[in-house]
PDB file of N, CA and C in Angstrom:
ATOM      1  N   MET A   1     -78.246 -70.934 -28.813  1.00  0.00           N
ATOM      2  CA  MET A   1     -77.662 -70.319 -28.163  1.00  0.00           C
ATOM      3  C   MET A   1     -76.048 -69.746 -28.956  1.00  0.00           C
ATOM      4  N   ARG A   2     -75.890 -68.900 -29.039  1.00  0.00           N
ATOM      5  CA  ARG A   2     -74.962 -68.543 -30.110  1.00  0.00           C
ATOM      6  C   ARG A   2     -73.641 -68.754 -29.793  1.00  0.00           C
ATOM      7  N   PRO A   3     -72.602 -69.577 -30.405  1.00  0.00           N
ATOM      8  CA  PRO A   3     -71.238 -69.676 -29.952  1.00  0.00           C
ATOM      9  C   PRO A   3     -70.678 -68.204 -29.578  1.00  0.00           C
ATOM     10  N   ARG A   4     -69.908 -68.086 -28.382  1.00  0.00           N
ATOM     11  CA  ARG A   4     -69.261 -66.683 -27.834  1.00  0.00           C
ATOM     12  C   ARG A   4     -67.903 -66.923 -28.176  1.00  0.00           C
ATOM     13  N   ILE A   5     -67.429 -65.961 -28.684  1.00  0.00           N
ATOM     14  CA  ILE A   5     -66.116 -65.610 -28.975  1.00  0.00           C
ATOM     15  C   ILE A   5     -65.258 -64.555 -28.384  1.00  0.00           C
ATOM     16  N   LEU A   6     -64.050 -64.600 -27.167  1.00  0.00           N
ATOM     17  CA  LEU A   6     -63.447 -63.480 -26.884  1.00  0.00           C
ATOM     18  C   LEU A   6     -62.433 -62.881 -27.513  1.00  0.00           C
ATOM     19  N   ILE A   7     -62.314 -61.828 -27.744  1.00  0.00           N
ATOM     20  CA  ILE A   7     -60.914 -61.215 -28.697  1.00  0.00           C
ATOM     21  C   ILE A   7     -60.516 -60.259 -27.752  1.00  0.00           C
ATOM     22  N   VAL A   8     -59.175 -60.778 -27.336  1.00  0.00           N
ATOM     23  CA  VAL A   8     -58.023 -59.986 -26.756  1.00  0.00           C
ATOM     24  C   VAL A   8     -56.953 -59.552 -27.049  1.00  0.00           C
ATOM     25  N   ASP A   9     -56.845 -58.051 -27.201  1.00  0.00           N
ATOM     26  CA  ASP A   9     -56.062 -57.305 -28.238  1.00  0.00           C
ATOM     27  C   ASP A   9     -56.171 -55.850 -27.915  1.00  0.00           C
ATOM     28  N   ASP A  10     -55.138 -55.564 -27.909  1.00  0.00           N
ATOM     29  CA  ASP A  10     -54.309 -53.756 -27.075  1.00  0.00           C
ATOM     30  C   ASP A  10     -54.905 -53.064 -28.479  1.00  0.00           C
ATOM     31  N   GLU A  11     -55.130 -53.492 -29.398  1.00  0.00           N
ATOM     32  CA  GLU A  11     -55.208 -52.372 -30.830  1.00  0.00           C
ATOM     33  C   GLU A  11     -57.085 -52.573 -31.044  1.00  0.00           C
ATOM     34  N   LEU A  12     -57.211 -51.586 -30.849  1.00  0.00           N
ATOM     35  CA  LEU A  12     -58.652 -51.420 -31.259  1.00  0.00           C
ATOM     36  C   LEU A  12     -59.499 -51.777 -32.400  1.00  0.00           C
ATOM     37  N   ASP A  13     -58.721 -51.243 -33.053  1.00  0.00           N
ATOM     38  CA  ASP A  13     -59.124 -51.676 -34.637  1.00  0.00           C
ATOM     39  C   ASP A  13     -59.319 -52.746 -35.159  1.00  0.00           C
ATOM     40  N   ILE A  14     -58.214 -53.594 -34.834  1.00  0.00           N
ATOM     41  CA  ILE A  14     -58.345 -54.848 -34.966  1.00  0.00           C
ATOM     42  C   ILE A  14     -59.496 -55.552 -34.154  1.00  0.00           C
ATOM     43  N   CYS A  15     -59.774 -55.162 -32.843  1.00  0.00           N
ATOM     44  CA  CYS A  15     -60.909 -55.902 -32.224  1.00  0.00           C
ATOM     45  C   CYS A  15     -61.870 -55.460 -32.994  1.00  0.00           C
ATOM     46  N   GLU A  16     -62.290 -54.399 -33.456  1.00  0.00           N
ATOM     47  CA  GLU A  16     -63.432 -53.892 -34.210  1.00  0.00           C
ATOM     48  C   GLU A  16     -63.540 -54.478 -35.500  1.00  0.00           C
ATOM     49  N   ILE A  17     -62.553 -54.906 -36.142  1.00  0.00           N
ATOM     50  CA  ILE A  17     -62.701 -55.299 -37.654  1.00  0.00           C
ATOM     51  C   ILE A  17     -63.217 -57.112 -37.382  1.00  0.00           C
ATOM     52  N   LEU A  18     -62.130 -57.575 -36.189  1.00  0.00           N
ATOM     53  CA  LEU A  18     -62.729 -58.988 -35.909  1.00  0.00           C
ATOM     54  C   LEU A  18     -64.447 -59.322 -35.588  1.00  0.00           C
ATOM     55  N   ARG A  19     -64.456 -58.368 -34.572  1.00  0.00           N
ATOM     56  CA  ARG A  19     -65.807 -58.116 -34.116  1.00  0.00           C
ATOM     57  C   ARG A  19     -67.034 -58.022 -35.186  1.00  0.00           C
ATOM     58  N   PHE A  20     -66.934 -57.145 -36.101  1.00  0.00           N
ATOM     59  CA  PHE A  20     -67.868 -56.839 -37.111  1.00  0.00           C
ATOM     60  C   PHE A  20     -67.863 -57.837 -37.790  1.00  0.00           C
ATOM     61  N   ASN A  21     -66.842 -58.697 -38.470  1.00  0.00           N
ATOM     62  CA  ASN A  21     -67.152 -59.945 -39.181  1.00  0.00           C
ATOM     63  C   ASN A  21     -67.588 -60.904 -38.453  1.00  0.00           C
ATOM     64  N   LEU A  22     -67.113 -61.094 -37.524  1.00  0.00           N
ATOM     65  CA  LEU A  22     -67.276 -62.630 -36.391  1.00  0.00           C
ATOM     66  C   LEU A  22     -69.146 -62.481 -36.420  1.00  0.00           C
ATOM     67  N   GLU A  23     -69.789 -61.223 -36.244  1.00  0.00           N
ATOM     68  CA  GLU A  23     -70.836 -60.909 -35.496  1.00  0.00           C
ATOM     69  C   GLU A  23     -72.082 -61.210 -37.199  1.00  0.00           C
ATOM     70  N   GLU A  24     -71.307 -60.760 -38.063  1.00  0.00           N
ATOM     71  CA  GLU A  24     -72.172 -60.909 -39.491  1.00  0.00           C
ATOM     72  C   GLU A  24     -72.016 -62.362 -39.848  1.00  0.00           C
ATOM     73  N   GLU A  25     -71.102 -63.375 -39.131  1.00  0.00           N
ATOM     74  CA  GLU A  25     -71.210 -64.656 -39.472  1.00  0.00           C
ATOM     75  C   GLU A  25     -72.494 -65.390 -38.154  1.00  0.00           C
ATOM     76  N   GLY A  26     -72.711 -64.706 -37.468  1.00  0.00           N
ATOM     77  CA  GLY A  26     -73.555 -64.985 -36.102  1.00  0.00           C
ATOM     78  C   GLY A  26     -72.885 -65.579 -34.658  1.00  0.00           C
ATOM     79  N   TYR A  27     -72.004 -64.885 -34.782  1.00  0.00           N
ATOM     80  CA  TYR A  27     -71.187 -65.189 -33.167  1.00  0.00           C
ATOM     81  C   TYR A  27     -71.803 -64.249 -32.128  1.00  0.00           C
ATOM     82  N   GLU A  28     -71.488 -64.527 -30.948  1.00  0.00           N
ATOM     83  CA  GLU A  28     -71.683 -63.569 -29.959  1.00  0.00           C
ATOM     84  C   GLU A  28     -70.253 -63.316 -29.467  1.00  0.00           C
ATOM     85  N   VAL A  29     -69.853 -61.744 -29.827  1.00  0.00           N
ATOM     86  CA  VAL A  29     -67.960 -61.281 -29.719  1.00  0.00           C
ATOM     87  C   VAL A  29     -68.213 -60.448 -28.469  1.00  0.00           C
ATOM     88  N   ILE A  30     -67.125 -61.257 -27.643  1.00  0.00           N
ATOM     89  CA  ILE A  30     -66.847 -60.105 -26.185  1.00  0.00           C
ATOM     90  C   ILE A  30     -65.559 -59.664 -26.581  1.00  0.00           C
ATOM     91  N   THR A  31     -65.104 -58.588 -26.715  1.00  0.00           N
ATOM     92  CA  THR A  31     -63.758 -57.975 -26.527  1.00  0.00           C
ATOM     93  C   THR A  31     -63.185 -57.473 -25.369  1.00  0.00           C
ATOM     94  N   SER A  32     -61.842 -57.351 -25.324  1.00  0.00           N
ATOM     95  CA  SER A  32     -61.150 -56.727 -24.388  1.00  0.00           C
ATOM     96  C   SER A  32     -59.279 -56.277 -24.832  1.00  0.00           C
ATOM     97  N   GLU A  33     -59.426 -55.301 -24.286  1.00  0.00           N
ATOM     98  CA  GLU A  33     -57.914 -54.639 -24.641  1.00  0.00           C
ATOM     99  C   GLU A  33     -56.733 -55.201 -23.662  1.00  0.00           C
ATOM    100  N   GLU A  34     -56.875 -55.598 -22.732  1.00  0.00           N
ATOM    101  CA  GLU A  34     -56.091 -56.576 -21.721  1.00  0.00           C
ATOM    102  C   GLU A  34     -56.911 -57.690 -21.484  1.00  0.00           C
ATOM    103  N   PRO A  35     -55.784 -58.807 -21.012  1.00  0.00           N
ATOM    104  CA  PRO A  35     -55.890 -59.720 -20.428  1.00  0.00           C
ATOM    105  C   PRO A  35     -57.134 -59.887 -18.890  1.00  0.00           C
ATOM    106  N   ILE A  36     -58.075 -60.672 -19.197  1.00  0.00           N
ATOM    107  CA  ILE A  36     -59.104 -60.669 -17.989  1.00  0.00           C
ATOM    108  C   ILE A  36     -59.241 -61.750 -17.265  1.00  0.00           C
ATOM    109  N   SER A  37     -59.753 -61.696 -16.235  1.00  0.00           N
ATOM    110  CA  SER A  37     -59.421 -62.776 -15.425  1.00  0.00           C
ATOM    111  C   SER A  37     -60.792 -63.689 -15.274  1.00  0.00           C
ATOM    112  N   PHE A  38     -61.125 -64.666 -15.325  1.00  0.00           N
ATOM    113  CA  PHE A  38     -62.412 -65.478 -14.805  1.00  0.00           C
ATOM    114  C   PHE A  38     -62.178 -65.984 -13.335  1.00  0.00           C
ATOM    115  N   SER A  39     -63.627 -66.244 -12.884  1.00  0.00           N
ATOM    116  CA  SER A  39     -64.031 -66.914 -11.982  1.00  0.00           C
ATOM    117  C   SER A  39     -63.976 -68.259 -12.215  1.00  0.00           C
ATOM    118  N   SER A  40     -64.253 -69.228 -11.321  1.00  0.00           N
ATOM    119  CA  SER A  40     -64.479 -70.444 -11.007  1.00  0.00           C
ATOM    120  C   SER A  40     -65.958 -70.879 -11.695  1.00  0.00           C
ATOM    121  N   THR A  41     -66.750 -69.523 -11.231  1.00  0.00           N
ATOM    122  CA  THR A  41     -68.192 -69.848 -11.578  1.00  0.00           C
ATOM    123  C   THR A  41     -68.265 -69.232 -13.295  1.00  0.00           C
ATOM    124  N   ASP A  42     -67.254 -68.578 -13.812  1.00  0.00           N
ATOM    125  CA  ASP A  42     -67.752 -67.903 -14.860  1.00  0.00           C
ATOM    126  C   ASP A  42     -67.944 -69.032 -16.242  1.00  0.00           C
ATOM    127  N   THR A  43     -68.699 -68.376 -17.038  1.00  0.00           N
ATOM    128  CA  THR A  43     -68.978 -69.347 -18.349  1.00  0.00           C
ATOM    129  C   THR A  43     -67.561 -68.831 -19.171  1.00  0.00           C
ATOM    130  N   LEU A  44     -66.740 -69.886 -19.604  1.00  0.00           N
ATOM    131  CA  LEU A  44     -66.089 -69.499 -20.751  1.00  0.00           C
ATOM    132  C   LEU A  44     -66.642 -69.476 -22.108  1.00  0.00           C
ATOM    133  N   PRO A  45     -65.761 -68.779 -22.933  1.00  0.00           N
ATOM    134  CA  PRO A  45     -66.072 -68.465 -24.100  1.00  0.00           C
ATOM    135  C   PRO A  45     -65.853 -69.639 -24.929  1.00  0.00           C
ATOM    136  N   ASP A  46     -66.359 -70.054 -26.231  1.00  0.00           N
ATOM    137  CA  ASP A  46     -66.147 -71.010 -26.969  1.00  0.00           C
ATOM    138  C   ASP A  46     -65.099 -71.011 -27.950  1.00  0.00           C
ATOM    139  N   LEU A  47     -64.456 -69.543 -28.227  1.00  0.00           N
ATOM    140  CA  LEU A  47     -63.281 -69.608 -28.209  1.00  0.00           C
ATOM    141  C   LEU A  47     -62.588 -68.499 -27.718  1.00  0.00           C
ATOM    142  N   ILE A  48     -61.345 -68.087 -27.896  1.00  0.00           N
ATOM    143  CA  ILE A  48     -60.526 -67.216 -27.240  1.00  0.00           C
ATOM    144  C   ILE A  48     -59.630 -66.720 -28.734  1.00  0.00           C
ATOM    145  N   LEU A  49     -59.677 -65.537 -28.889  1.00  0.00           N
ATOM    146  CA  LEU A  49     -58.683 -65.202 -30.136  1.00  0.00           C
ATOM    147  C   LEU A  49     -57.764 -64.206 -29.535  1.00  0.00           C
ATOM    148  N   LEU A  50     -56.715 -64.519 -29.262  1.00  0.00           N
ATOM    149  CA  LEU A  50     -55.611 -63.625 -28.136  1.00  0.00           C
ATOM    150  C   LEU A  50     -54.470 -62.698 -29.052  1.00  0.00           C
ATOM    151  N   ASP A  51     -54.135 -61.833 -28.925  1.00  0.00           N
ATOM    152  CA  ASP A  51     -53.005 -61.367 -29.254  1.00  0.00           C
ATOM    153  C   ASP A  51     -51.686 -61.540 -28.457  1.00  0.00           C
ATOM    154  N   VAL A  52     -50.744 -62.237 -28.852  1.00  0.00           N
ATOM    155  CA  VAL A  52     -49.442 -62.746 -27.924  1.00  0.00           C
ATOM    156  C   VAL A  52     -48.707 -61.457 -27.518  1.00  0.00           C
ATOM    157  N   MET A  53     -48.817 -60.438 -28.298  1.00  0.00           N
ATOM    158  CA  MET A  53     -47.573 -59.286 -27.934  1.00  0.00           C
ATOM    159  C   MET A  53     -48.455 -58.270 -27.642  1.00  0.00           C
ATOM    160  N   MET A  54     -48.751 -58.510 -26.460  1.00  0.00           N
ATOM    161  CA  MET A  54     -49.687 -57.427 -25.238  1.00  0.00           C
ATOM    162  C   MET A  54     -48.414 -57.284 -24.391  1.00  0.00           C
ATOM    163  N   THR A  55     -48.685 -56.039 -23.776  1.00  0.00           N
ATOM    164  CA  THR A  55     -48.290 -55.431 -22.529  1.00  0.00           C
ATOM    165  C   THR A  55     -48.865 -55.106 -21.283  1.00  0.00           C
ATOM    166  N   PRO A  56     -48.833 -55.299 -19.898  1.00  0.00           N
ATOM    167  CA  PRO A  56     -47.492 -55.785 -19.515  1.00  0.00           C
ATOM    168  C   PRO A  56     -47.498 -57.312 -19.373  1.00  0.00           C
ATOM    169  N   MET A  57     -48.502 -58.207 -19.887  1.00  0.00           N
ATOM    170  CA  MET A  57     -48.537 -59.173 -19.962  1.00  0.00           C
ATOM    171  C   MET A  57     -48.853 -60.123 -21.001  1.00  0.00           C
ATOM    172  N   SER A  58     -47.910 -60.604 -21.705  1.00  0.00           N
ATOM    173  CA  SER A  58     -47.968 -61.334 -22.990  1.00  0.00           C
ATOM    174  C   SER A  58     -49.121 -62.292 -23.394  1.00  0.00           C
ATOM    175  N   GLY A  59     -49.692 -62.480 -23.837  1.00  0.00           N
ATOM    176  CA  GLY A  59     -50.450 -63.566 -24.386  1.00  0.00           C
ATOM    177  C   GLY A  59     -49.945 -64.879 -24.166  1.00  0.00           C
ATOM    178  N   PHE A  60     -49.200 -65.257 -24.528  1.00  0.00           N
ATOM    179  CA  PHE A  60     -48.488 -66.881 -23.635  1.00  0.00           C
ATOM    180  C   PHE A  60     -48.634 -66.838 -22.494  1.00  0.00           C
ATOM    181  N   GLU A  61     -48.229 -65.850 -21.377  1.00  0.00           N
ATOM    182  CA  GLU A  61     -48.387 -65.816 -20.085  1.00  0.00           C
ATOM    183  C   GLU A  61     -49.853 -65.667 -19.827  1.00  0.00           C
ATOM    184  N   TRP A  62     -50.902 -64.780 -20.527  1.00  0.00           N
ATOM    185  CA  TRP A  62     -52.200 -65.161 -19.900  1.00  0.00           C
ATOM    186  C   TRP A  62     -52.649 -66.241 -19.974  1.00  0.00           C
ATOM    187  N   ALA A  63     -52.294 -67.228 -21.069  1.00  0.00           N
ATOM    188  CA  ALA A  63     -52.968 -68.305 -21.800  1.00  0.00           C
ATOM    189  C   ALA A  63     -52.365 -69.364 -20.967  1.00  0.00           C
ATOM    190  N   ALA A  64     -51.267 -69.391 -20.132  1.00  0.00           N
ATOM    191  CA  ALA A  64     -50.902 -70.386 -19.239  1.00  0.00           C
ATOM    192  C   ALA A  64     -51.562 -70.294 -18.183  1.00  0.00           C
ATOM    193  N   ARG A  65     -51.773 -68.854 -17.559  1.00  0.00           N
ATOM    194  CA  ARG A  65     -52.447 -68.742 -16.341  1.00  0.00           C
ATOM    195  C   ARG A  65     -54.029 -69.150 -16.217  1.00  0.00           C
ATOM    196  N   LEU A  66     -54.618 -68.852 -17.380  1.00  0.00           N
ATOM    197  CA  LEU A  66     -55.801 -69.440 -17.752  1.00  0.00           C
ATOM    198  C   LEU A  66     -56.028 -70.859 -17.414  1.00  0.00           C
TER     199      LEU A  66
END
């Protein structure tokens, strides 16, 4: 099973550049333009790359809630 990386960034270009490069290295990549919620039954990604300057909730706020 490939390691999963979640990219959360409100700039699509950045998400796509990161996705391309990480998939080339063999990672499974999930992208989102806004913070998403996880339930207790969800499998969390192995790594989250998070933009901290998003609106309406900053990456810092989302990480604290996660």
